[in-house]
Amino acid sequence: MRVEFTREADSMAETAEVGIDRTQVKKAVQALQAFLKTKSTGDSLFLDDTQQISLLFTLWKIPPKAQTIRIPLPHGQRSDTEEVCLFTRDEPNMTSDQTIRFYKKLLAEKGVKNITEVIPYKVLRTEYKPHEAKRRLLSNFDMFLSDDRVRRLLPSHLGKHFYQRKREPLCVNMLSKNLARDISRVVQGSYLKVTNKGSCCMARIAHAGMTADEVTENVEAAFQTVSTKLRTKGPVIKLVHIKTQMSVALPLYTSNLNHLTALDEDQKVTETANQEAAAKKLAKKNKKTEDVKKTEGTGEEIPQLVPMGTPSKKPKLEKTPKKKQLEKAPTTAGGKKGRKPQNKMNKKGGKGESKGKRRVPKLK
């Protein structure tokens, strides 16, 4: 345990000491700006402020668990033209229009100017229920925020497209005293989603309307936060590139090959630990088999469980229900009385006729 703790501390110290070369970053940013200048149509350098500048991180190995890292940036990475939507809870004893007016007034009092639309939970649940309405909502806004009191209720009403495009809403504490500062940190900051399905991940750190110095400062801040907050042992970051949506990835940082020896050592330690665990399991199994053989060799009879005799139940006599008896009685009476009177008359008439027609002996 002490060895593992010291190794983790050494890895954290290595990641803290690792830095990125500022001159290399500035050269890459200037080259990226030159590329964007050739693609721009106007005279100014960055007319299209919506062009996103991102950092591409390549890790040495796939992390064991998924992680989301928040990256505070010294310069805002979103332009003023981008629209932000806020999902709020339903205030008691208020209609949806009254809640919208209440939260807009609250944001104005706190000095929040980044949010362009407020949508209560009830409006989201009713008006944006169809699939087309959800997709329209996703395309109308660039970023989504949510009150932390209704955050857990949103996934079932937003749909899968928000999560496929990684546009799910970020939490904000609406009861905070410094609401403007918290919202600006979330809006102007960035976040990195590290998955356990691959070794590459990307974070947005600037836009096309920023200067080269601002972009370099954001790159340095993002690199330091990611290298310290990643939950992996040993060396973490292998490569770092900067790119836009339509440009080539330009290299900023390449780790030393000396990290390969540390990775090999980590792999050897894990293999030895797995082998020791497997050996312990085999030893336990062998002990159990030996104990069973010893008991069989001594000849001791193993007591067997005999099922207890259950008391025999007397067979129940089938009793005809009362309803069946009542049904049978009228049928028999009806069968006797149900003879047609015509038949009687016919029988009587037949008898009379037979009696009336007596045979008279013939006289010779």
CSV table of C-alpha atoms in Angstrom, one decimal:
chain,number,residue,atom,x,y,z
A,1,MET,CA,0.0,0.0,0.0
A,2,ARG,CA,2.8,2.4,0.8
A,3,VAL,CA,4.5,1.6,-2.5
A,4,GLU,CA,1.3,2.4,-4.5
A,5,PHE,CA,0.8,5.6,-2.5
A,6,THR,CA,4.4,6.8,-3.3
A,7,ARG,CA,4.0,5.9,-6.9
A,8,GLU,CA,0.8,7.8,-7.2
A,9,ALA,CA,2.4,10.8,-5.5
A,10,ASP,CA,5.3,10.6,-7.9
A,11,SER,CA,3.0,10.5,-10.9
A,12,MET,CA,1.1,13.6,-9.6
A,13,ALA,CA,4.3,15.4,-9.2
A,14,GLU,CA,5.4,14.5,-12.7
A,15,THR,CA,2.1,15.8,-14.2
A,16,ALA,CA,2.4,19.0,-12.2
A,17,GLU,CA,6.0,19.5,-13.4
A,18,VAL,CA,5.1,18.8,-17.0
A,19,GLY,CA,4.6,22.1,-18.9
A,20,ILE,CA,3.8,23.2,-22.4
A,21,ASP,CA,6.2,25.4,-24.4
A,22,ARG,CA,4.7,28.9,-24.8
A,23,THR,CA,6.7,29.7,-28.0
A,24,GLN,CA,5.5,26.5,-29.7
A,25,VAL,CA,1.9,27.3,-28.8
A,26,LYS,CA,2.1,30.8,-30.1
A,27,LYS,CA,3.7,29.6,-33.4
A,28,ALA,CA,0.9,27.0,-33.8
A,29,VAL,CA,-1.8,29.7,-33.1
A,30,GLN,CA,-0.3,32.1,-35.6
A,31,ALA,CA,-0.2,29.4,-38.2
A,32,LEU,CA,-3.8,28.6,-37.5
A,33,GLN,CA,-4.8,32.2,-37.8
A,34,ALA,CA,-3.0,32.4,-41.1
A,35,PHE,CA,-5.0,29.4,-42.3
A,36,LEU,CA,-8.3,31.0,-41.2
A,37,LYS,CA,-7.3,34.3,-42.9
A,38,THR,CA,-7.1,32.5,-46.2
A,39,LYS,CA,-10.5,31.0,-45.6
A,40,SER,CA,-12.1,34.3,-44.6
A,41,THR,CA,-13.9,36.2,-47.3
A,42,GLY,CA,-13.7,39.8,-45.9
A,43,ASP,CA,-10.8,42.2,-45.1
A,44,SER,CA,-10.8,41.6,-41.4
A,45,LEU,CA,-9.0,38.5,-40.0
A,46,PHE,CA,-11.8,36.9,-38.0
A,47,LEU,CA,-15.2,37.9,-39.4
A,48,ASP,CA,-16.8,34.5,-38.5
A,49,ASP,CA,-16.6,34.5,-34.7
A,50,THR,CA,-18.5,31.2,-34.5
A,51,GLN,CA,-15.3,29.3,-35.7
A,52,GLN,CA,-14.4,27.1,-32.7
A,53,ILE,CA,-10.7,26.5,-31.7
A,54,SER,CA,-10.3,23.2,-29.8
A,55,LEU,CA,-7.6,21.2,-28.1
A,56,LEU,CA,-7.2,17.5,-29.0
A,57,PHE,CA,-5.7,15.4,-26.2
A,58,THR,CA,-4.3,11.9,-26.9
A,59,LEU,CA,-3.7,9.8,-23.8
A,60,TRP,CA,-1.2,7.0,-23.3
A,61,LYS,CA,-3.9,4.5,-22.4
A,62,ILE,CA,-7.7,4.3,-22.3
A,63,PRO,CA,-8.9,5.4,-18.8
A,64,PRO,CA,-10.8,2.9,-16.7
A,65,LYS,CA,-13.7,5.2,-16.0
A,66,ALA,CA,-15.5,8.0,-17.7
A,67,GLN,CA,-14.9,11.5,-16.3
A,68,THR,CA,-16.0,15.1,-17.0
A,69,ILE,CA,-13.4,17.8,-16.2
A,70,ARG,CA,-14.4,21.5,-15.9
A,71,ILE,CA,-11.8,23.9,-17.3
A,72,PRO,CA,-11.8,27.5,-16.0
A,73,LEU,CA,-10.4,29.8,-18.7
A,74,PRO,CA,-8.8,33.3,-18.2
A,75,HIS,CA,-10.5,34.6,-21.4
A,76,GLY,CA,-14.1,33.8,-22.4
A,77,GLN,CA,-14.2,31.2,-25.2
A,78,ARG,CA,-17.7,32.2,-26.4
A,79,SER,CA,-18.6,35.2,-28.4
A,80,ASP,CA,-21.4,37.7,-27.5
A,81,THR,CA,-23.5,36.6,-30.4
A,82,GLU,CA,-24.1,33.0,-29.1
A,83,GLU,CA,-27.4,32.3,-27.5
A,84,VAL,CA,-27.8,30.5,-24.2
A,85,CYS,CA,-31.0,28.8,-22.9
A,86,LEU,CA,-31.8,28.3,-19.2
A,87,PHE,CA,-34.2,25.5,-17.9
A,88,THR,CA,-35.7,26.5,-14.5
A,89,ARG,CA,-38.1,24.8,-12.1
A,90,ASP,CA,-41.8,25.6,-11.8
A,91,GLU,CA,-42.4,28.1,-9.0
A,92,PRO,CA,-45.3,27.3,-6.7
A,93,ASN,CA,-48.5,29.2,-7.2
A,94,MET,CA,-47.3,30.7,-10.5
A,95,THR,CA,-48.2,30.1,-14.1
A,96,SER,CA,-45.5,29.4,-16.7
A,97,ASP,CA,-45.6,33.1,-17.9
A,98,GLN,CA,-45.2,34.3,-14.4
A,99,THR,CA,-42.2,32.0,-13.7
A,100,ILE,CA,-40.5,33.3,-16.9
A,101,ARG,CA,-41.0,36.9,-15.8
A,102,PHE,CA,-39.8,36.1,-12.3
A,103,TYR,CA,-36.5,34.5,-13.4
A,104,LYS,CA,-35.8,37.2,-16.0
A,105,LYS,CA,-36.2,39.8,-13.3
A,106,LEU,CA,-33.9,37.8,-11.0
A,107,LEU,CA,-31.2,37.6,-13.7
A,108,ALA,CA,-31.5,41.3,-14.4
A,109,GLU,CA,-31.1,42.1,-10.7
A,110,LYS,CA,-28.1,39.9,-10.4
A,111,GLY,CA,-26.4,41.4,-13.5
A,112,VAL,CA,-26.6,38.3,-15.7
A,113,LYS,CA,-26.5,39.2,-19.4
A,114,ASN,CA,-25.5,35.9,-21.1
A,115,ILE,CA,-28.8,34.2,-21.0
A,116,THR,CA,-31.2,34.9,-23.9
A,117,GLU,CA,-34.2,32.5,-23.1
A,118,VAL,CA,-35.8,31.0,-20.0
A,119,ILE,CA,-37.9,27.9,-20.3
A,120,PRO,CA,-39.7,26.4,-17.2
A,121,TYR,CA,-39.9,22.7,-16.7
A,122,LYS,CA,-43.7,22.6,-17.4
A,123,VAL,CA,-43.2,24.4,-20.8
A,124,LEU,CA,-40.5,21.9,-21.7
A,125,ARG,CA,-42.7,19.0,-20.8
A,126,THR,CA,-45.8,20.2,-22.7
A,127,GLU,CA,-44.7,22.3,-25.7
A,128,TYR,CA,-41.5,20.5,-26.6
A,129,LYS,CA,-42.9,17.0,-26.3
A,130,PRO,CA,-42.8,16.2,-30.1
A,131,HIS,CA,-39.6,15.0,-31.7
A,132,GLU,CA,-39.5,17.9,-34.2
A,133,ALA,CA,-39.8,20.5,-31.4
A,134,LYS,CA,-36.9,19.0,-29.5
A,135,ARG,CA,-34.7,19.1,-32.6
A,136,ARG,CA,-35.7,22.7,-33.3
A,137,LEU,CA,-34.9,23.6,-29.7
A,138,LEU,CA,-31.4,22.0,-30.1
A,139,SER,CA,-30.7,24.0,-33.3
A,140,ASN,CA,-31.9,27.3,-31.9
A,141,PHE,CA,-29.4,27.7,-29.1
A,142,ASP,CA,-25.7,27.2,-28.8
A,143,MET,CA,-25.6,26.3,-25.1
A,144,PHE,CA,-28.0,25.0,-22.4
A,145,LEU,CA,-28.0,25.6,-18.7
A,146,SER,CA,-30.3,24.1,-16.1
A,147,ASP,CA,-31.3,24.7,-12.5
A,148,ASP,CA,-29.6,22.1,-10.4
A,149,ARG,CA,-33.0,21.4,-8.7
A,150,VAL,CA,-34.5,20.0,-12.0
A,151,ARG,CA,-31.4,18.6,-13.6
A,152,ARG,CA,-32.3,15.0,-12.9
A,153,LEU,CA,-35.7,15.4,-14.5
A,154,LEU,CA,-34.4,16.7,-17.9
A,155,PRO,CA,-32.9,13.6,-19.7
A,156,SER,CA,-36.3,11.9,-20.2
A,157,HIS,CA,-37.8,15.1,-21.8
A,158,LEU,CA,-34.8,16.3,-23.9
A,159,GLY,CA,-34.1,13.2,-26.0
A,160,LYS,CA,-31.0,11.4,-27.2
A,161,HIS,CA,-29.9,14.1,-29.7
A,162,PHE,CA,-28.8,16.4,-26.9
A,163,TYR,CA,-26.5,13.7,-25.6
A,164,GLN,CA,-25.3,12.4,-29.0
A,165,ARG,CA,-24.1,16.0,-29.9
A,166,LYS,CA,-22.7,16.5,-26.4
A,167,ARG,CA,-25.0,19.5,-25.8
A,168,GLU,CA,-26.6,18.4,-22.5
A,169,PRO,CA,-27.4,21.3,-20.1
A,170,LEU,CA,-24.8,22.2,-17.4
A,171,CYS,CA,-25.9,22.7,-13.8
A,172,VAL,CA,-26.2,26.2,-12.2
A,173,ASN,CA,-27.2,27.0,-8.6
A,174,MET,CA,-29.9,29.6,-8.9
A,175,LEU,CA,-29.9,30.2,-5.2
A,176,SER,CA,-26.3,31.4,-5.1
A,177,LYS,CA,-25.4,34.8,-3.8
A,178,ASN,CA,-22.8,35.3,-6.6
A,179,LEU,CA,-25.1,34.1,-9.4
A,180,ALA,CA,-23.5,36.3,-12.1
A,181,ARG,CA,-20.0,35.0,-11.4
A,182,ASP,CA,-21.1,31.4,-11.3
A,183,ILE,CA,-23.0,31.6,-14.6
A,184,SER,CA,-20.2,33.5,-16.4
A,185,ARG,CA,-17.7,30.8,-15.2
A,186,VAL,CA,-19.9,28.0,-16.6
A,187,VAL,CA,-20.7,29.9,-19.9
A,188,GLN,CA,-17.2,31.2,-20.6
A,189,GLY,CA,-15.4,28.2,-19.2
A,190,SER,CA,-15.0,24.8,-20.9
A,191,TYR,CA,-15.2,21.1,-20.1
A,192,LEU,CA,-13.6,17.9,-21.3
A,193,LYS,CA,-15.4,14.6,-21.5
A,194,VAL,CA,-13.0,11.7,-21.0
A,195,THR,CA,-14.6,8.4,-22.0
A,196,ASN,CA,-13.5,4.8,-21.4
A,197,LYS,CA,-14.0,3.9,-25.1
A,198,GLY,CA,-11.0,5.6,-26.6
A,199,SER,CA,-7.7,7.4,-25.9
A,200,CYS,CA,-8.7,10.8,-27.6
A,201,CYS,CA,-10.8,13.6,-26.3
A,202,MET,CA,-11.4,17.2,-27.3
A,203,ALA,CA,-12.2,20.5,-25.5
A,204,ARG,CA,-13.2,23.9,-26.9
A,205,ILE,CA,-10.9,26.6,-25.6
A,206,ALA,CA,-11.3,29.7,-27.9
A,207,HIS,CA,-13.1,31.2,-30.8
A,208,ALA,CA,-11.9,32.8,-34.0
A,209,GLY,CA,-12.3,36.4,-32.8
A,210,MET,CA,-9.7,36.2,-30.1
A,211,THR,CA,-6.1,37.3,-30.3
A,212,ALA,CA,-3.0,35.0,-30.3
A,213,ASP,CA,-2.0,35.9,-26.8
A,214,GLU,CA,-5.5,35.2,-25.4
A,215,VAL,CA,-5.6,31.8,-27.2
A,216,THR,CA,-2.2,30.8,-25.8
A,217,GLU,CA,-3.2,31.7,-22.3
A,218,ASN,CA,-6.3,29.6,-22.6
A,219,VAL,CA,-4.3,26.7,-24.0
A,220,GLU,CA,-1.8,26.8,-21.1
A,221,ALA,CA,-4.6,26.9,-18.5
A,222,ALA,CA,-6.5,24.0,-20.1
A,223,PHE,CA,-3.4,21.9,-20.3
A,224,GLN,CA,-2.5,22.4,-16.6
A,225,THR,CA,-6.1,21.6,-15.4
A,226,VAL,CA,-6.4,18.5,-17.5
A,227,SER,CA,-3.0,17.1,-16.6
A,228,THR,CA,-3.8,17.5,-12.9
A,229,LYS,CA,-7.4,16.3,-12.8
A,230,LEU,CA,-7.2,13.2,-14.9
A,231,ARG,CA,-7.8,10.1,-12.7
A,232,THR,CA,-5.1,7.8,-14.1
A,233,LYS,CA,-1.8,6.5,-12.7
A,234,GLY,CA,1.6,7.4,-14.1
A,235,PRO,CA,2.1,9.6,-17.2
A,236,VAL,CA,-1.2,10.7,-18.7
A,237,ILE,CA,-1.0,12.9,-21.8
A,238,LYS,CA,0.8,11.7,-24.9
A,239,LEU,CA,0.0,14.3,-27.5
A,240,VAL,CA,-1.8,17.7,-27.7
A,241,HIS,CA,-3.0,19.3,-30.9
A,242,ILE,CA,-4.8,22.5,-31.7
A,243,LYS,CA,-7.4,22.6,-34.5
A,244,THR,CA,-10.6,24.1,-35.8
A,245,GLN,CA,-13.5,22.2,-37.4
A,246,MET,CA,-12.1,22.4,-40.9
A,247,SER,CA,-8.3,22.7,-40.3
A,248,VAL,CA,-5.5,20.3,-39.8
A,249,ALA,CA,-4.4,19.4,-36.3
A,250,LEU,CA,-1.2,21.3,-35.4
A,251,PRO,CA,1.0,19.7,-32.7
A,252,LEU,CA,1.6,21.6,-29.4
A,253,TYR,CA,3.1,19.0,-27.1
A,254,THR,CA,4.7,15.6,-27.4
A,255,SER,CA,5.6,13.6,-24.3
A,256,ASN,CA,9.1,12.0,-23.9
A,257,LEU,CA,9.7,8.4,-24.7
A,258,ASN,CA,11.0,7.9,-21.2
A,259,HIS,CA,7.3,7.5,-20.1
A,260,LEU,CA,7.3,4.2,-21.9
A,261,THR,CA,9.5,2.7,-19.2
A,262,ALA,CA,7.1,3.9,-16.5
A,263,LEU,CA,4.2,2.4,-18.4
A,264,ASP,CA,6.0,-0.9,-18.7
A,265,GLU,CA,6.7,-0.9,-15.0
A,266,ASP,CA,3.1,-0.2,-14.2
A,267,GLN,CA,2.0,-3.1,-16.5
A,268,LYS,CA,4.5,-5.5,-14.8
A,269,VAL,CA,3.2,-4.5,-11.4
A,270,THR,CA,-0.4,-5.1,-12.4
A,271,GLU,CA,0.5,-8.5,-14.0
A,272,THR,CA,2.3,-9.7,-10.9
A,273,ALA,CA,-0.6,-8.6,-8.7
A,274,ASN,CA,-3.0,-10.6,-11.0
A,275,GLN,CA,-0.8,-13.6,-10.8
A,276,GLU,CA,-0.6,-13.5,-7.1
A,277,ALA,CA,-4.4,-13.3,-6.8
A,278,ALA,CA,-4.8,-16.2,-9.2
A,279,ALA,CA,-2.3,-18.3,-7.1
A,280,LYS,CA,-4.2,-17.6,-3.9
A,281,LYS,CA,-7.5,-18.7,-5.5
A,282,LEU,CA,-5.8,-22.0,-6.6
A,283,ALA,CA,-4.4,-22.6,-3.2
A,284,LYS,CA,-7.9,-22.2,-1.6
A,285,LYS,CA,-9.4,-24.6,-4.1
A,286,ASN,CA,-6.7,-27.2,-3.4
A,287,LYS,CA,-7.3,-26.9,0.3
A,288,LYS,CA,-11.0,-27.6,-0.1
A,289,THR,CA,-10.3,-30.7,-2.3
A,290,GLU,CA,-7.9,-32.0,0.3
A,291,ASP,CA,-10.4,-31.6,3.1
A,292,VAL,CA,-13.0,-33.5,1.1
A,293,LYS,CA,-10.6,-36.4,0.4
A,294,LYS,CA,-9.6,-36.6,4.1
A,295,THR,CA,-13.3,-36.9,5.2
A,296,GLU,CA,-13.9,-39.6,2.6
A,297,GLY,CA,-10.7,-41.5,3.6
A,298,THR,CA,-11.7,-41.7,7.3
A,299,GLY,CA,-14.9,-43.4,6.5
A,300,GLU,CA,-17.1,-41.2,8.6
A,301,GLU,CA,-20.7,-41.4,7.5
A,302,ILE,CA,-22.0,-38.1,6.4
A,303,PRO,CA,-25.5,-37.7,8.0
A,304,GLN,CA,-28.2,-37.5,5.4
A,305,LEU,CA,-31.3,-35.4,5.7
A,306,VAL,CA,-34.4,-37.5,5.6
A,307,PRO,CA,-37.7,-35.8,4.7
A,308,MET,CA,-40.2,-35.8,7.5
A,309,GLY,CA,-43.4,-37.8,6.9
A,310,THR,CA,-46.3,-35.6,6.2
A,311,PRO,CA,-49.7,-36.7,7.6
A,312,SER,CA,-51.8,-38.4,5.0
A,313,LYS,CA,-54.9,-36.4,4.1
A,314,LYS,CA,-58.3,-38.2,3.7
A,315,PRO,CA,-59.7,-37.9,0.2
A,316,LYS,CA,-62.6,-35.5,0.2
A,317,LEU,CA,-65.9,-36.9,-1.0
A,318,GLU,CA,-67.3,-35.1,-3.9
A,319,LYS,CA,-70.6,-33.5,-2.9
A,320,THR,CA,-73.0,-32.4,-5.5
A,321,PRO,CA,-73.8,-28.8,-5.0
A,322,LYS,CA,-77.2,-27.7,-4.1
A,323,LYS,CA,-77.7,-25.8,-7.3
A,324,LYS,CA,-77.4,-28.9,-9.4
A,325,GLN,CA,-79.9,-30.7,-7.2
A,326,LEU,CA,-82.4,-27.9,-7.6
A,327,GLU,CA,-81.8,-27.9,-11.3
A,328,LYS,CA,-82.4,-31.7,-11.6
A,329,ALA,CA,-85.7,-31.6,-9.6
A,330,PRO,CA,-87.8,-29.4,-12.0
A,331,THR,CA,-86.4,-31.2,-15.0
A,332,THR,CA,-87.8,-34.6,-13.8
A,333,ALA,CA,-91.1,-33.1,-12.9
A,334,GLY,CA,-91.3,-31.2,-16.2
A,335,GLY,CA,-90.3,-34.3,-18.1
A,336,LYS,CA,-93.4,-36.1,-16.6
A,337,LYS,CA,-95.8,-33.3,-16.9
A,338,GLY,CA,-94.4,-32.0,-20.1
A,339,ARG,CA,-96.2,-34.6,-22.1
A,340,LYS,CA,-98.4,-33.1,-24.7
A,341,PRO,CA,-102.1,-33.4,-24.2
A,342,GLN,CA,-102.6,-34.1,-27.9
A,343,ASN,CA,-100.7,-37.3,-27.4
A,344,LYS,CA,-103.0,-38.4,-24.6
A,345,MET,CA,-106.0,-37.6,-26.7
A,346,ASN,CA,-104.6,-39.4,-29.6
A,347,LYS,CA,-103.9,-42.4,-27.4
A,348,LYS,CA,-107.3,-42.3,-25.9
A,349,GLY,CA,-108.8,-41.9,-29.3
A,350,GLY,CA,-106.8,-44.8,-30.6
A,351,LYS,CA,-107.9,-47.0,-27.7
A,352,GLY,CA,-111.5,-46.1,-28.3
A,353,GLU,CA,-111.3,-46.9,-31.9
A,354,SER,CA,-109.7,-50.2,-31.1
A,355,LYS,CA,-112.4,-51.0,-28.6
A,356,GLY,CA,-115.2,-49.9,-31.0
A,357,LYS,CA,-114.0,-52.1,-33.8
A,358,ARG,CA,-114.8,-55.5,-32.4
A,359,ARG,CA,-114.6,-58.5,-34.5
A,360,VAL,CA,-117.9,-60.1,-35.2
A,361,PRO,CA,-117.9,-63.8,-36.0
A,362,LYS,CA,-119.1,-64.6,-39.5
A,363,LEU,CA,-122.2,-66.7,-39.8
A,364,LYS,CA,-122.0,-69.7,-42.1
